[in-house]
Structures are given as structure tokens and as C-alpha cells.
């Protein structure tokens, strides 16, 4: 396995053929340099690359095709740059990617769509640097666990889709701090119960979908406590045999 370590004080732009012929390269570290631009063909041919570290440079733009051909890449670190916009399909073709780091940039994201992937869980503060996010789509994955503070910092979020996953349980305060949330989709999971006060603080919620789970009982007073008004709810295709009035 060949590893190229940090190339300190690299130029603002690397020659397109810098890594030509390094087909067996598995790890490339270019962190803490002065890179501002990346040629779309710079990493082409690095078909064995598994880790690419570009943290703490001065990168502002990532052109579509920048990471084309990196089908084996598992970790891509872009933290601490000056990226403002993510172009459409900029991460296209990264079929093996399991870790993407974009914290400490200048990204103003309104919508983040991660639907139809193979995500297994949502860790604490996963979106901590995306305070302006309004729509988060995590549906159609394999998510079995959402950590307690997974959505901390998303105070402007209006739409959250977690449907078509493998969730069995949720923490009582999973949605704490999401006071602007208007749509919450939890259908087609494996939820067996809704914890008391799960939706507390979601005063603006207008649509709540919990169909096609494994719910057996609903306690209206506890499960939906804190909702200013009863939102549109779908509880169909569950196993509910008992509804306790609130």
C-alpha cells in the first residue's frame, strides 16, 4: 500500500498530472496547504484510493467531476476550507463513501437530500454546521438508530423525512430544538411505541406521518403532548389495539 503524506506549503494549484500513474495509491494527505483550486482531472486514475484528506486549505469551489473515478474512496475530508456552494453531482460516483467531512466551511445549505443510500445511523450533532438547513431528507436508507442529539443546531428545519428506514425506537428528546418543523415523516419503520412527549415543542407541526410501523398502543395525552394543534396524522397500517384518550 502506498501512502503520500502531507505536502506542506503546496502551490495554489497542483499540476493535473501530479498523481499520474499512482493507481495503487490508497491514502492521500494534502491537509494544511494553500490549495485554492483542484483540477477536475487531478485525482483521475486513483482507482485504489480509500482516503483523501484536503482539510484546512483555501478551496472555494468543487467542480462537478472533481472526484470522478474514485469508486473505492471511503473517507473524504474537506473541513476547514472556504467552500460556499456544492455543485450538483459533485460527489457523484463515490459509491464506497462512508465518511464525508464538510465542517468549518462557508456552506449555506437550504436542502440536504441523502435519500436512497445505505446510511445505518445518524450520530450526535451530525448536521451541527448546517444551521440554515430547512429540508433534511434521510428517507429510504437503513437507519436503525438516531442518536439523542442528532439534529441539534437545526433550529430552522421545516421538513424532516425519516421514512422507509429500520427505526425501532426514538429518544424522547430526539426532535428537541426543532421548533420550526412543519413536516415529520416516520412512516415505514419498525417503531413499536412513541415515547411520552416525543413531539413536545413542535408547535408548528402541520403534518405527521407514522403509518406502516409496529405500534400497538397510542396514548394521546402523552404521545402527542406539546403539539399546539393536532397536525395531519397518518397511523394506518400499524398493529394498534388500544388508544388511550387524552
Backbone as JSON, one array per atom type, in Angstrom:
{
  "sequence": "XXXXXXXXXXXXXXXXXXXXXXXXXXXXXXXXXXXXXXXXXXXXXXXXXXXXXXXXXXXXXXXXXXXXXXXXXXXXXXXXXXXXXXXXXXXXXXXXXXXXXXXXXXXXXXXXXXXXXXXXXXXXXXXXXXXXXXXXXXXXXXXXXXXXXXXXXXXXXXXXXXXXXXXXXXXXXXXXXXXXXXXXXXXXXXXXXXXXXXXXXXXXXXXXXXXXXXXXXXXXXXXXXXXXXXXXXXXXXXXXXXXXXX",
  "N": [[0.85, -1.19, 0.0], [0.62, 2.13, -0.89], [1.37, 5.29, 0.46], [0.91, 8.73, 0.44], [2.13, 11.37, 2.19], [1.36, 14.48, 3.92], [1.8, 17.25, 1.84], [3.4, 19.8, 2.52], [2.79, 23.31, 2.34], [2.01, 23.48, -0.33], [1.51, 24.58, -3.73], [-0.96, 26.97, -4.98], [-2.37, 25.67, -6.91], [-2.35, 22.43, -8.1], [-0.5, 20.56, -10.5], [-2.24, 18.95, -13.15], [-1.28, 16.38, -13.68], [0.01, 15.48, -11.45], [-0.38, 13.19, -9.82], [-0.28, 11.15, -11.57], [-0.22, 7.82, -12.74], [-0.21, 6.56, -10.3], [-1.78, 4.27, -9.54], [-2.1, 2.44, -7.48], [-2.21, 3.82, -5.16], [-3.4, 4.36, -1.89], [-3.95, 6.13, 0.13], [-4.12, 9.56, 0.5], [-2.81, 12.53, 1.58], [-3.28, 15.87, 1.87], [-3.59, 17.95, 3.58], [-3.69, 21.15, 5.29], [-2.39, 23.02, 3.54], [-2.07, 25.39, 0.84], [-3.96, 25.2, -1.08], [-6.18, 26.31, -3.56], [-7.64, 25.8, -5.82], [-8.82, 22.87, -7.51], [-8.0, 20.82, -10.08], [-10.28, 19.24, -12.28], [-9.38, 16.78, -13.23], [-7.42, 15.93, -11.52], [-7.4, 13.81, -9.64], [-8.05, 11.65, -11.15], [-7.79, 8.3, -12.17], [-6.86, 7.3, -9.8], [-7.75, 4.75, -8.73], [-7.61, 3.03, -6.56], [-7.7, 4.52, -4.31], [-8.55, 5.16, -0.97], [-8.74, 6.94, 1.1], [-8.92, 10.43, 1.29], [-7.55, 13.42, 2.14], [-8.18, 16.7, 2.47], [-8.25, 18.79, 4.21], [-8.27, 22.05, 5.76], [-7.35, 23.9, 3.77], [-7.57, 26.33, 1.14], [-9.75, 26.08, -0.44], [-12.39, 27.0, -2.52], [-14.29, 26.3, -4.42], [-15.74, 23.35, -5.73], [-15.61, 21.61, -8.57], [-18.0, 19.87, -10.67], [-17.23, 16.48, -11.2], [-14.79, 16.5, -10.0], [-14.13, 14.43, -8.22], [-14.43, 12.22, -9.73], [-14.28, 8.84, -10.7], [-13.23, 7.81, -8.39], [-14.02, 5.32, -7.13], [-13.43, 3.63, -5.02], [-13.12, 5.17, -2.81], [-13.45, 5.84, 0.61], [-13.3, 7.67, 2.7], [-13.58, 11.13, 2.78], [-12.25, 14.15, 3.42], [-12.94, 17.46, 3.89], [-12.93, 19.55, 5.58], [-12.63, 22.83, 7.09], [-12.15, 24.59, 4.93], [-12.99, 27.0, 2.38], [-15.39, 26.67, 1.18], [-18.38, 27.5, -0.4], [-20.55, 26.79, -1.99], [-22.07, 23.79, -3.07], [-21.81, 22.08, -5.94], [-24.15, 20.54, -8.19], [-24.17, 17.03, -8.23], [-21.52, 16.82, -7.47], [-20.37, 14.95, -5.83], [-20.86, 12.66, -7.17], [-20.65, 9.26, -8.12], [-19.13, 8.3, -6.05], [-19.25, 5.61, -4.79], [-18.47, 4.03, -2.64], [-18.23, 5.63, -0.45], [-18.17, 6.38, 2.98], [-17.67, 8.23, 4.92], [-17.88, 11.65, 5.11], [-16.57, 14.78, 5.46], [-17.39, 18.06, 6.05], [-17.34, 20.17, 7.73], [-16.82, 23.44, 9.21], [-16.75, 25.19, 6.97], [-18.05, 27.52, 4.54], [-20.61, 26.97, 3.81], [-23.88, 27.43, 2.69], [-26.55, 25.84, 3.11], [-29.75, 24.93, 2.02], [-31.3, 22.73, 1.49], [-30.77, 19.32, 2.14], [-30.36, 16.32, 0.73], [-30.29, 13.01, 1.32], [-31.41, 10.7, 0.58], [-32.23, 7.27, -0.31], [-29.79, 5.84, 0.11], [-27.26, 4.06, 1.92], [-27.25, 4.51, 4.64], [-26.71, 3.84, 8.08], [-26.95, 4.8, 10.71], [-27.62, 7.86, 12.55], [-25.46, 10.03, 13.8], [-24.66, 11.87, 16.89], [-25.1, 15.38, 16.68], [-24.76, 15.5, 13.9], [-25.29, 17.3, 11.89], [-24.34, 19.73, 12.63], [-23.04, 22.0, 11.65], [-24.76, 23.08, 9.85], [-26.7, 25.17, 10.15], [-28.59, 26.66, 8.76], [-30.21, 24.96, 7.42], [-33.23, 23.84, 5.93], [-34.66, 21.75, 4.88], [-34.38, 18.31, 5.32], [-33.64, 15.26, 4.11], [-33.73, 11.99, 4.8], [-34.78, 9.64, 4.1], [-35.55, 6.24, 2.98], [-33.22, 4.69, 3.59], [-31.08, 2.66, 5.6], [-31.36, 3.17, 8.26], [-31.08, 2.49, 11.6], [-30.77, 3.62, 14.01], [-31.12, 6.72, 15.62], [-29.25, 9.08, 17.09], [-29.41, 10.76, 20.28], [-28.84, 13.57, 20.18], [-28.81, 14.11, 17.49], [-29.99, 15.97, 15.72], [-29.36, 18.42, 16.72], [-28.93, 21.92, 16.67], [-30.29, 22.49, 14.37], [-32.25, 24.58, 14.13], [-33.82, 25.91, 12.28], [-35.03, 24.08, 10.7], [-37.6, 22.8, 8.63], [-38.7, 20.64, 7.36], [-38.5, 17.17, 7.78], [-37.52, 14.05, 6.84], [-37.72, 10.75, 7.63], [-38.68, 8.39, 6.84], [-39.21, 4.98, 5.66], [-37.05, 3.4, 6.76], [-35.18, 1.63, 9.29], [-35.95, 2.04, 11.92], [-36.46, 1.28, 15.29], [-36.88, 2.44, 17.74], [-37.11, 5.66, 19.39], [-35.5, 8.4, 21.0], [-36.87, 10.32, 23.7], [-36.31, 13.06, 23.47], [-35.51, 13.38, 20.85], [-36.34, 15.13, 18.81], [-35.99, 17.58, 19.92], [-35.63, 21.09, 20.07], [-36.34, 21.62, 17.47], [-38.14, 23.71, 16.66], [-39.3, 24.97, 14.45], [-40.23, 23.07, 12.79], [-42.36, 21.69, 10.35], [-43.17, 19.51, 8.84], [-43.02, 16.05, 9.44], [-41.88, 12.94, 8.77], [-42.28, 9.63, 9.46], [-43.03, 7.19, 8.6], [-43.22, 3.69, 7.61], [-41.23, 2.32, 9.15], [-39.95, 0.5, 11.97], [-41.11, 1.11, 14.36], [-42.19, 0.58, 17.64], [-43.35, 1.92, 19.71], [-44.35, 5.24, 20.72], [-42.52, 7.48, 22.45], [-43.36, 9.22, 25.52], [-44.09, 12.66, 25.2], [-42.63, 12.95, 22.9], [-43.01, 14.66, 20.75], [-42.96, 17.13, 21.86], [-42.75, 20.63, 21.92], [-42.89, 20.98, 19.21], [-44.5, 23.05, 17.97], [-45.34, 24.13, 15.56], [-45.87, 22.06, 13.88], [-47.44, 20.57, 11.15], [-47.88, 18.36, 9.65], [-47.77, 14.98, 10.26], [-46.56, 11.85, 9.84], [-46.93, 8.51, 10.52], [-47.4, 6.02, 9.59], [-47.51, 2.45, 8.81], [-45.82, 1.11, 10.73], [-44.9, -0.63, 13.75], [-46.63, -0.12, 15.82], [-48.54, -0.66, 18.74], [-50.11, 0.48, 20.68], [-51.52, 3.65, 21.51], [-51.07, 6.52, 23.34], [-52.76, 9.22, 23.64], [-52.6, 11.52, 25.25], [-49.98, 11.58, 26.22], [-48.25, 10.84, 24.08], [-48.68, 12.76, 22.09], [-48.34, 15.1, 23.39], [-47.71, 18.55, 23.84], [-48.04, 19.47, 21.29], [-49.3, 22.21, 19.6], [-51.54, 22.26, 18.0], [-53.56, 19.68, 16.59], [-51.84, 17.96, 14.21], [-52.02, 16.95, 10.71], [-52.33, 13.54, 10.7], [-51.14, 10.28, 10.04], [-51.79, 7.1, 10.91], [-52.14, 4.66, 9.91], [-52.03, 1.14, 8.97], [-50.68, -0.06, 11.14], [-50.33, -1.9, 14.22], [-52.24, -1.3, 16.07], [-54.11, -1.71, 18.96], [-55.13, -0.45, 21.08], [-56.19, 2.71, 22.12], [-55.56, 5.31, 24.13], [-57.43, 7.9, 25.4], [-56.76, 11.49, 25.42]],
  "CA": [[0.0, 0.0, 0.0], [1.4, 3.36, -1.0], [0.77, 6.44, 1.17], [1.57, 10.03, 0.26], [1.83, 12.19, 3.36], [1.08, 15.89, 3.67], [2.75, 18.03, 1.03], [3.27, 21.11, 3.16], [3.01, 24.55, 1.59], [1.83, 23.26, -1.76], [1.09, 25.73, -4.51], [-2.4, 27.18, -5.01], [-2.95, 24.77, -7.91], [-1.46, 21.32, -8.43], [-0.49, 20.14, -11.9], [-3.21, 17.86, -13.36], [-0.62, 15.07, -13.78], [0.8, 15.27, -10.23], [-0.52, 11.84, -9.28], [-0.42, 10.24, -12.72], [0.48, 6.55, -12.63], [-0.24, 6.02, -8.93], [-3.03, 3.52, -9.46], [-2.18, 1.66, -6.24], [-2.23, 4.73, -4.02], [-4.59, 4.11, -1.07], [-4.18, 7.23, 1.08], [-3.51, 10.81, 0.03], [-2.99, 13.59, 2.57], [-2.87, 17.19, 1.39], [-4.14, 18.92, 4.52], [-2.91, 22.29, 5.77], [-1.6, 23.64, 2.48], [-2.67, 26.62, 0.38], [-4.71, 24.87, -2.29], [-7.38, 27.09, -3.81], [-8.37, 25.16, -6.92], [-8.49, 21.49, -7.81], [-8.33, 20.46, -11.46], [-11.21, 18.1, -12.31], [-8.71, 15.52, -13.57], [-6.28, 15.74, -10.63], [-7.43, 12.52, -8.96], [-8.47, 10.6, -12.08], [-6.83, 7.2, -12.24], [-6.53, 6.79, -8.46], [-8.88, 3.84, -8.51], [-7.46, 2.31, -5.29], [-7.69, 5.49, -3.22], [-9.58, 4.92, 0.05], [-8.83, 8.1, 1.99], [-8.43, 11.67, 0.71], [-7.6, 14.46, 3.18], [-7.96, 18.05, 1.92], [-8.64, 19.73, 5.26], [-7.52, 23.26, 6.08], [-6.76, 24.58, 2.62], [-8.32, 27.55, 0.81], [-10.62, 25.67, -1.54], [-13.67, 27.72, -2.55], [-15.22, 25.68, -5.36], [-15.51, 21.99, -6.18], [-16.29, 21.43, -9.84], [-18.51, 18.51, -10.94], [-16.2, 15.64, -11.79], [-13.55, 16.57, -9.22], [-13.83, 13.15, -7.59], [-14.86, 11.18, -10.65], [-13.39, 7.7, -10.81], [-12.76, 7.36, -7.07], [-15.06, 4.38, -6.7], [-13.02, 2.94, -3.8], [-12.93, 6.15, -1.74], [-14.32, 5.66, 1.77], [-13.24, 8.86, 3.55], [-13.25, 12.38, 2.1], [-12.22, 15.21, 4.43], [-12.86, 18.79, 3.28], [-13.16, 20.51, 6.66], [-11.74, 23.97, 7.23], [-11.86, 25.3, 3.69], [-13.82, 28.19, 2.18], [-16.42, 26.24, 0.23], [-19.67, 28.17, -0.19], [-21.61, 26.14, -2.77], [-21.82, 22.43, -3.55], [-22.42, 21.92, -7.25], [-24.93, 19.32, -8.38], [-23.44, 15.81, -8.59], [-20.08, 16.95, -7.21], [-19.91, 13.71, -5.2], [-21.35, 11.56, -7.98], [-19.72, 8.18, -8.41], [-18.41, 7.85, -4.84], [-20.13, 4.52, -4.38], [-17.99, 3.39, -1.42], [-18.01, 6.66, 0.57], [-18.86, 6.2, 4.26], [-17.4, 9.38, 5.79], [-17.7, 12.91, 4.4], [-16.4, 15.88, 6.42], [-17.52, 19.38, 5.43], [-17.49, 21.16, 8.79], [-15.99, 24.63, 9.18], [-16.69, 25.85, 5.67], [-19.0, 28.63, 4.47], [-21.72, 26.42, 3.03], [-25.24, 27.87, 3.05], [-27.4, 24.79, 2.55], [-31.17, 25.0, 2.31], [-31.82, 21.37, 1.4], [-29.8, 18.23, 2.1], [-31.06, 15.08, 0.36], [-29.46, 11.81, 1.44], [-32.34, 9.59, 0.36], [-31.83, 6.12, -1.15], [-28.4, 5.46, 0.3], [-27.13, 2.91, 2.83], [-26.94, 5.03, 5.97], [-27.1, 2.93, 9.14], [-27.36, 5.56, 11.88], [-27.41, 9.31, 12.5], [-24.73, 10.31, 15.05], [-24.88, 13.14, 17.57], [-24.68, 16.63, 16.04], [-24.3, 15.16, 12.56], [-25.5, 18.43, 10.97], [-24.11, 20.86, 13.53], [-22.56, 23.17, 10.92], [-25.75, 23.41, 8.82], [-27.75, 25.84, 10.92], [-29.59, 27.27, 7.88], [-30.93, 23.89, 6.72], [-34.68, 23.87, 6.07], [-35.18, 20.44, 4.47], [-33.42, 17.22, 5.5], [-34.25, 14.03, 3.62], [-32.96, 10.81, 5.16], [-35.66, 8.5, 3.83], [-35.09, 5.15, 2.13], [-31.89, 4.22, 3.94], [-31.16, 1.5, 6.5], [-31.1, 3.78, 9.55], [-31.67, 1.77, 12.73], [-30.6, 4.41, 15.23], [-30.92, 8.16, 15.57], [-28.73, 9.45, 18.4], [-30.22, 11.74, 21.03], [-28.58, 14.95, 19.76], [-28.51, 14.06, 16.06], [-30.49, 17.15, 15.0], [-29.05, 19.64, 17.47], [-28.43, 23.02, 15.86], [-31.12, 22.69, 13.18], [-33.4, 25.34, 14.6], [-34.63, 26.44, 11.17], [-35.52, 22.97, 9.9], [-39.04, 22.79, 8.43], [-39.14, 19.33, 6.85], [-37.59, 16.09, 8.13], [-38.02, 12.76, 6.34], [-37.02, 9.57, 8.15], [-39.49, 7.23, 6.48], [-38.58, 3.86, 4.95], [-35.79, 3.03, 7.38], [-35.3, 0.47, 10.18], [-36.02, 2.56, 13.28], [-37.29, 0.55, 16.25], [-37.16, 3.29, 18.89], [-36.63, 7.03, 19.34], [-35.37, 9.06, 22.3], [-37.92, 11.31, 23.98], [-35.92, 14.4, 23.02], [-34.9, 13.29, 19.51], [-36.7, 16.29, 18.0], [-35.86, 18.79, 20.73], [-34.99, 22.22, 19.41], [-36.82, 21.78, 16.1], [-39.37, 24.48, 16.85], [-39.86, 25.44, 13.18], [-40.58, 21.9, 11.98], [-43.75, 21.64, 9.87], [-43.45, 18.17, 8.32], [-42.21, 14.99, 10.01], [-42.27, 11.68, 8.15], [-41.71, 8.49, 10.17], [-43.71, 6.0, 8.11], [-42.46, 2.55, 7.09], [-40.12, 1.93, 10.0], [-40.31, -0.61, 12.84], [-41.39, 1.72, 15.66], [-43.15, -0.15, 18.45], [-44.03, 2.87, 20.59], [-43.98, 6.65, 20.65], [-42.23, 7.87, 23.83], [-44.08, 10.4, 26.0], [-43.55, 13.99, 24.89], [-41.71, 12.87, 21.75], [-43.23, 15.8, 19.85], [-43.04, 18.35, 22.66], [-42.02, 21.75, 21.35], [-43.11, 21.09, 17.76], [-45.76, 23.8, 17.94], [-45.71, 24.48, 14.18], [-46.01, 20.84, 13.09], [-48.71, 20.51, 10.43], [-48.02, 17.04, 9.03], [-47.05, 13.93, 10.99], [-46.88, 10.56, 9.22], [-46.35, 7.41, 11.28], [-48.03, 4.81, 9.06], [-46.69, 1.28, 8.48], [-44.84, 0.78, 11.75], [-45.33, -1.76, 14.56], [-47.27, 0.45, 17.0], [-49.64, -1.45, 19.27], [-50.95, 1.32, 21.53], [-51.3, 5.09, 21.41], [-51.55, 7.31, 24.47], [-52.88, 10.55, 23.04], [-52.19, 12.58, 26.17], [-48.53, 11.61, 26.34], [-47.55, 10.74, 22.8], [-48.81, 13.97, 21.3], [-48.27, 16.25, 24.28], [-46.85, 19.64, 23.4], [-48.44, 19.97, 19.98], [-50.26, 23.3, 19.78], [-52.75, 21.84, 17.32], [-53.38, 18.32, 16.06], [-51.46, 18.01, 12.81], [-52.46, 15.84, 9.88], [-51.62, 12.35, 11.16], [-51.49, 9.01, 9.44], [-51.38, 5.99, 11.77], [-52.65, 3.46, 9.26], [-51.15, 0.0, 8.76], [-49.91, -0.42, 12.32], [-50.96, -3.01, 14.93], [-52.83, -0.61, 17.21], [-55.29, -2.34, 19.55], [-55.57, 0.38, 22.2], [-55.94, 4.15, 22.07], [-55.96, 5.95, 25.38], [-57.76, 9.3, 25.11], [-56.01, 12.5, 26.19]],
  "C": [[0.88, 1.24, 0.0], [0.65, 4.5, -0.32], [1.58, 7.68, 0.85], [1.16, 10.9, 1.43], [1.65, 13.65, 2.95], [2.2, 16.54, 2.87], [2.66, 19.47, 1.51], [3.57, 22.24, 2.2], [2.95, 24.32, 0.08], [1.35, 24.53, -2.45], [-0.44, 25.84, -4.49], [-3.09, 26.2, -5.94], [-1.93, 23.69, -8.24], [-1.59, 20.95, -9.9], [-1.45, 18.96, -12.08], [-2.59, 16.47, -13.38], [0.22, 14.74, -12.54], [0.78, 13.83, -9.75], [-0.69, 10.79, -10.38], [0.4, 8.96, -12.48], [0.46, 5.92, -11.25], [-1.53, 5.24, -8.69], [-3.19, 2.75, -8.15], [-2.2, 2.53, -4.99], [-3.51, 4.53, -3.22], [-4.93, 5.28, -0.15], [-3.42, 8.45, 0.61], [-3.84, 11.93, 1.0], [-2.41, 14.9, 2.05], [-3.37, 18.29, 2.32], [-3.13, 20.01, 4.87], [-1.89, 22.77, 4.74], [-2.29, 24.93, 2.07], [-3.47, 26.4, -0.91], [-5.98, 25.7, -2.39], [-8.27, 26.45, -4.87], [-7.9, 23.73, -7.08], [-8.93, 21.19, -9.24], [-9.23, 19.23, -11.46], [-10.54, 16.77, -12.57], [-7.59, 15.15, -12.6], [-6.24, 14.33, -10.04], [-7.85, 11.37, -9.88], [-7.38, 9.54, -12.18], [-6.46, 6.63, -10.89], [-7.62, 5.82, -8.0], [-8.79, 3.05, -7.21], [-7.53, 3.24, -4.08], [-8.86, 5.26, -2.28], [-9.76, 6.12, 0.97], [-8.18, 9.31, 1.31], [-8.64, 12.79, 1.71], [-7.2, 15.8, 2.56], [-8.31, 19.12, 2.95], [-7.7, 20.93, 5.32], [-6.67, 23.75, 4.9], [-7.58, 25.84, 2.37], [-9.29, 27.3, -0.35], [-11.98, 26.38, -1.43], [-14.72, 26.98, -3.38], [-14.77, 24.25, -5.65], [-16.3, 21.78, -7.46], [-16.86, 20.02, -9.97], [-17.42, 17.69, -11.63], [-14.89, 15.65, -11.03], [-13.15, 15.21, -8.68], [-14.26, 11.97, -8.47], [-13.82, 10.07, -10.74], [-12.88, 7.16, -9.49], [-13.77, 6.41, -6.45], [-14.71, 3.66, -5.41], [-12.92, 3.87, -2.59], [-13.94, 5.94, -0.63], [-14.37, 6.9, 2.66], [-12.78, 10.05, 2.73], [-13.38, 13.51, 3.11], [-11.97, 16.55, 3.76], [-13.08, 19.88, 4.33], [-12.19, 21.67, 6.58], [-11.29, 24.6, 5.94], [-12.78, 26.51, 3.57], [-14.94, 27.91, 1.18], [-17.75, 26.9, 0.59], [-20.82, 27.42, -0.85], [-21.16, 24.74, -3.15], [-22.56, 22.25, -4.86], [-23.15, 20.59, -7.33], [-24.02, 18.18, -8.83], [-21.95, 15.9, -8.33], [-19.52, 15.69, -6.55], [-20.42, 12.47, -5.95], [-20.27, 10.52, -8.23], [-18.96, 7.67, -7.21], [-19.22, 6.75, -4.16], [-19.73, 3.9, -3.05], [-17.87, 4.37, -0.25], [-18.84, 6.38, 1.82], [-18.65, 7.38, 5.2], [-17.09, 10.61, 4.94], [-17.67, 14.03, 5.42], [-16.39, 17.21, 5.69], [-17.64, 20.47, 6.49], [-16.49, 22.3, 8.63], [-15.68, 25.09, 7.76], [-17.67, 27.02, 5.7], [-20.24, 28.22, 3.68], [-23.05, 26.91, 3.59], [-26.19, 26.89, 2.38], [-28.84, 24.98, 2.99], [-31.78, 23.61, 2.37], [-30.67, 20.38, 1.34], [-30.57, 16.94, 1.88], [-30.08, 13.91, 0.37], [-30.32, 10.55, 1.28], [-31.71, 8.5, -0.49], [-30.32, 5.89, -1.1], [-28.37, 4.24, 1.22], [-26.72, 3.37, 4.23], [-27.51, 4.09, 7.04], [-27.52, 3.63, 10.42], [-27.07, 7.04, 11.66], [-26.75, 9.71, 13.81], [-25.09, 11.66, 15.65], [-24.3, 14.3, 16.77], [-24.13, 16.41, 14.63], [-24.38, 16.35, 11.61], [-25.24, 19.75, 11.69], [-23.7, 22.13, 12.8], [-23.55, 23.66, 9.87], [-26.96, 24.1, 9.44], [-28.86, 26.43, 10.05], [-30.44, 26.23, 7.15], [-32.43, 23.96, 7.0], [-35.32, 22.52, 5.72], [-34.09, 19.39, 4.61], [-34.13, 15.91, 5.15], [-33.31, 12.85, 3.87], [-33.75, 9.53, 4.9], [-34.99, 7.46, 2.94], [-33.6, 4.84, 2.31], [-32.06, 2.95, 4.76], [-30.92, 1.96, 7.95], [-31.85, 3.03, 10.66], [-31.59, 2.58, 14.02], [-30.39, 5.89, 14.91], [-30.47, 8.58, 16.97], [-29.48, 10.64, 18.98], [-30.06, 13.17, 20.51], [-28.29, 15.04, 18.26], [-28.88, 15.35, 15.33], [-30.24, 18.46, 15.75], [-28.47, 20.69, 16.53], [-29.26, 23.31, 14.63], [-32.4, 23.44, 13.54], [-34.29, 25.91, 13.53], [-35.26, 25.33, 10.33], [-37.05, 22.96, 9.85], [-39.56, 21.43, 7.98], [-38.07, 18.28, 7.16], [-38.22, 14.77, 7.71], [-37.13, 11.64, 6.83], [-37.78, 8.29, 7.78], [-38.69, 6.2, 5.68], [-37.15, 3.61, 5.44], [-36.03, 1.83, 8.29], [-35.35, 0.9, 11.64], [-36.97, 1.74, 14.15], [-37.72, 1.43, 17.41], [-36.57, 4.68, 18.66], [-36.5, 7.56, 20.77], [-36.48, 10.09, 22.46], [-37.58, 12.67, 23.41], [-35.22, 14.38, 21.66], [-35.14, 14.57, 18.72], [-36.66, 17.59, 18.8], [-35.12, 19.88, 19.98], [-35.45, 22.47, 17.98], [-38.15, 22.54, 16.09], [-40.02, 24.97, 15.58], [-40.36, 24.3, 12.31], [-42.07, 21.89, 11.63], [-44.13, 20.26, 9.34], [-42.48, 17.16, 8.93], [-42.72, 13.65, 9.5], [-41.52, 10.53, 8.83], [-42.31, 7.17, 9.69], [-42.73, 4.93, 7.65], [-41.14, 2.35, 7.82], [-40.56, 0.72, 10.82], [-40.6, -0.11, 14.26], [-42.49, 0.95, 16.4], [-43.92, 0.75, 19.41], [-43.53, 4.27, 20.3], [-43.74, 7.12, 22.07], [-43.06, 9.09, 24.25], [-43.33, 11.68, 25.63], [-42.53, 13.97, 23.74], [-41.81, 14.11, 20.86], [-43.36, 17.12, 20.61], [-42.19, 19.45, 22.02], [-42.2, 21.93, 19.86], [-44.43, 21.81, 17.5], [-46.24, 24.11, 16.53], [-45.96, 23.25, 13.3], [-47.41, 20.75, 12.47], [-48.94, 19.14, 9.8], [-47.14, 16.04, 9.76], [-47.5, 12.59, 10.43], [-46.14, 9.45, 9.95], [-46.94, 6.08, 10.81], [-47.0, 3.69, 8.86], [-45.5, 1.11, 9.43], [-45.35, -0.44, 12.52], [-45.98, -1.28, 15.86], [-48.45, -0.42, 17.44], [-50.6, -0.64, 20.13], [-50.55, 2.77, 21.37], [-51.9, 5.75, 22.65], [-51.59, 8.76, 24.02], [-52.35, 11.64, 23.93], [-50.68, 12.71, 26.23], [-47.82, 11.67, 25.0], [-47.57, 12.04, 22.02], [-48.82, 15.23, 22.16], [-47.31, 17.3, 23.72], [-47.18, 20.18, 22.03], [-49.53, 21.02, 20.17], [-51.59, 22.97, 19.13], [-52.5, 20.44, 16.78], [-53.03, 18.4, 14.58], [-52.12, 16.88, 12.03], [-51.64, 14.62, 10.25], [-52.09, 11.13, 10.39], [-50.91, 7.91, 10.31], [-51.83, 4.65, 11.18], [-51.58, 2.39, 9.14], [-50.16, -0.17, 9.91], [-50.6, -1.63, 12.95], [-51.67, -2.49, 16.18], [-54.1, -1.33, 17.68], [-55.88, -1.5, 20.68], [-55.2, 1.82, 21.98], [-56.47, 4.76, 23.35], [-56.23, 7.42, 25.09], [-56.97, 10.26, 25.97], [-56.96, 13.46, 26.83]]
}
